[in-house]
Coordinates of C-alpha atoms in Angstrom, one line a residue:
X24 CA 2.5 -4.9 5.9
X25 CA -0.6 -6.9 7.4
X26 CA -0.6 -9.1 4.3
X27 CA 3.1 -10.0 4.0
X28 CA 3.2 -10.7 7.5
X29 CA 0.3 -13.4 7.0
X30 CA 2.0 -14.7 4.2
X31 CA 5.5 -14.7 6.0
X32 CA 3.3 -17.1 8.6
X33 CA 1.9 -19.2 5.7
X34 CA 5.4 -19.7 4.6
X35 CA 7.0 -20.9 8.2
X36 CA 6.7 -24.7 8.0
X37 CA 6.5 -24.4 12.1
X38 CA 3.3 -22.0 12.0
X39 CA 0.0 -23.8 11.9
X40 CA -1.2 -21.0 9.9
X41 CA -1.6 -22.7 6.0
X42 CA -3.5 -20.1 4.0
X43 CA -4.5 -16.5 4.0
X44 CA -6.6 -14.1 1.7
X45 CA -5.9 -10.3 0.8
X46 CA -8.5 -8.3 -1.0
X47 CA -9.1 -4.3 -1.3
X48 CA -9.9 -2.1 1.0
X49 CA -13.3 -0.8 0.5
X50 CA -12.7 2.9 0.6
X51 CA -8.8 2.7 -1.5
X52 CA -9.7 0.4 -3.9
X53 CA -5.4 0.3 -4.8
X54 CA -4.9 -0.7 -0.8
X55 CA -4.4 -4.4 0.1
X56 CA -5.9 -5.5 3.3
X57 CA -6.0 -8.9 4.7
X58 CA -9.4 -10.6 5.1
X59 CA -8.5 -14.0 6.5
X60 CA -6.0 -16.6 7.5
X61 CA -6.3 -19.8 9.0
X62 CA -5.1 -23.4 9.7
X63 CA -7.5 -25.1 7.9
X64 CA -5.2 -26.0 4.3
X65 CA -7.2 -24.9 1.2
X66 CA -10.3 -26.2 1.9
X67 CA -10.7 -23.7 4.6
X68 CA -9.7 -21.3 2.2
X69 CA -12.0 -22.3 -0.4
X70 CA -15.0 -21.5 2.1
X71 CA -14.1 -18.1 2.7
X72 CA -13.8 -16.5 -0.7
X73 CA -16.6 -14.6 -0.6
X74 CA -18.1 -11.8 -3.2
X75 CA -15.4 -9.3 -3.8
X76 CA -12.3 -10.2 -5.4
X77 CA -9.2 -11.8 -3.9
X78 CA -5.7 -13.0 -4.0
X79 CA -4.8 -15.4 -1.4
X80 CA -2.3 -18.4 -1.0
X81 CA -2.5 -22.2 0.8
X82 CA 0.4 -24.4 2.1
X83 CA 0.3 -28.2 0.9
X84 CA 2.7 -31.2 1.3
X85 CA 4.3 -33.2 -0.8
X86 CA 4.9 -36.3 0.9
X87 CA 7.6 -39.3 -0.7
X88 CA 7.0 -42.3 1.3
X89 CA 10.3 -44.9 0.2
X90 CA 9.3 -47.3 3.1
X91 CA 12.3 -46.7 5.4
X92 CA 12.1 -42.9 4.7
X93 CA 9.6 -40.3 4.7
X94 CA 10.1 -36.6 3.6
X95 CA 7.4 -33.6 3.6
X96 CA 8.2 -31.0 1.4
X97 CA 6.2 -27.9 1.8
X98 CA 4.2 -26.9 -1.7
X99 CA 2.6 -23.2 -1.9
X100 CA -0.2 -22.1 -4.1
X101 CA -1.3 -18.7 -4.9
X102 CA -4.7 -18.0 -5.7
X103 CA -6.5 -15.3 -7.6
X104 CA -10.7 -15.4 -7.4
X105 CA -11.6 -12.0 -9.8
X106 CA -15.4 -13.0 -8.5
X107 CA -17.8 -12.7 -11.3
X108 CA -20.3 -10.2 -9.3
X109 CA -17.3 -7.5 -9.1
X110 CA -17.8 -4.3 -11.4
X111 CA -16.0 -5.1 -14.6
X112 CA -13.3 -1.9 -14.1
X113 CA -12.4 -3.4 -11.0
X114 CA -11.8 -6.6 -12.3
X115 CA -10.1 -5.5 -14.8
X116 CA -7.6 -3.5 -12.4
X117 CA -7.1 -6.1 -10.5
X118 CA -6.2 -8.4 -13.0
X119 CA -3.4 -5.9 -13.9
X120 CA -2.3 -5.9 -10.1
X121 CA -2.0 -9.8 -9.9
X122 CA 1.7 -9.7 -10.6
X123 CA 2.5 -7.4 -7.8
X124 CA 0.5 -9.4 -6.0
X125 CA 2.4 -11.8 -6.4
X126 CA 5.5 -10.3 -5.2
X127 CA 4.4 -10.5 -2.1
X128 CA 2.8 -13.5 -2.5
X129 CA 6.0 -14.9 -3.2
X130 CA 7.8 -18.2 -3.2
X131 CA 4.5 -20.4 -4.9
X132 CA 5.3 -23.7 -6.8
X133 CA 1.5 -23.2 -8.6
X134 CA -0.8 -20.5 -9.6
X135 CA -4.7 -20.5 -9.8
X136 CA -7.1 -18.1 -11.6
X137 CA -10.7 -19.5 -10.6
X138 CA -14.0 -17.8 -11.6
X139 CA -15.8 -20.2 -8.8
X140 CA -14.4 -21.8 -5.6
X141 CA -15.1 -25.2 -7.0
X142 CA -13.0 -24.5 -9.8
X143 CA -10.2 -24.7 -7.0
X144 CA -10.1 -28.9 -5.5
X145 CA -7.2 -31.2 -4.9
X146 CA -7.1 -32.9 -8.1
X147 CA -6.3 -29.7 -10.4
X148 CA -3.6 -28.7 -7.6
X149 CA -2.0 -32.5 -7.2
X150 CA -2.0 -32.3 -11.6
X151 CA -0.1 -28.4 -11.5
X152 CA 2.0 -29.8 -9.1
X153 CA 2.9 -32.9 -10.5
X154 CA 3.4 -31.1 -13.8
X155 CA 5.9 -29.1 -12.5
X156 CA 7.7 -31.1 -10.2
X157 CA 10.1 -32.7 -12.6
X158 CA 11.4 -36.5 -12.5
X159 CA 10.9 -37.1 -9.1
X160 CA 7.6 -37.3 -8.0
X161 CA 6.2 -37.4 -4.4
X162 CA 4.1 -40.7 -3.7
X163 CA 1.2 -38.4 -1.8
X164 CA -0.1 -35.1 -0.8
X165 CA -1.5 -33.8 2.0
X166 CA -3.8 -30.7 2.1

């Protein structure tokens, strides 16, 4: 409940809240827990991924700027970091869970598998997002 209600939060353009992480709990390795949220965009959330594994999702803008009009739409990312020190089996389960994960996780315009938090900057999400977007593209966005 914990991690949809952080993820609810990351949804609501009028939260300042913009990413969150979920991993398992240590002693029910099935059980989601949350393990951060925060205001600072995906940079912030890049800094906190840590040595376990984790799903967690950001909030970015995409931002058309046509001179006499502005307009900020609100992009989602999701985020899954399977951290290369984790036991293999574990790893492995989780993979399997990503797409219920997802579920509640919901409502993301991009997804990211990254083996290392650099893998994860603003250039691979502006491309994903731009590659998906369709004709119209936004002129900027803002992480």
């Amino acid at each position: 409940a914990a991690v949809g209600a952080a993820w609810d939060e990351v949804l609501d353009d009028s939260s300042a809240v913009n990413w969150m992480l979920c991993g398992y709990n240590a002693e029910n390795n099935s059980q989601l827990e949350l393990k951060g949220q925060g205001e600072g965009g995906m940079a912030e959330l890049i800094s906190n991924l840590t040595d376990e594994i984790l799903f967690g999702g950001f909030r970015c803008y995409g931002v058309d700027d046509r001179g006499n009009t502005v307009s900020r739409r609100a992009k989602f990312g999701f985020v899954f970091y399977p951290c290369p020190e984790a036991p293999m089996m574990r790893r492995a389960r989780a993979g399997r869970a990503k797409a219920q994960v997802s579920q509640v996780l919901r409502s993301t315009h991009v997804e990211f598998q990254i083996e290392a938090p650099d893998e994860l900057t603003e250039e691979e999400v502006i491309a994903k997002l731009r590659h998906c977007g369709g004709a119209h593209q936004p002129t900027s966005y803002e992480f």
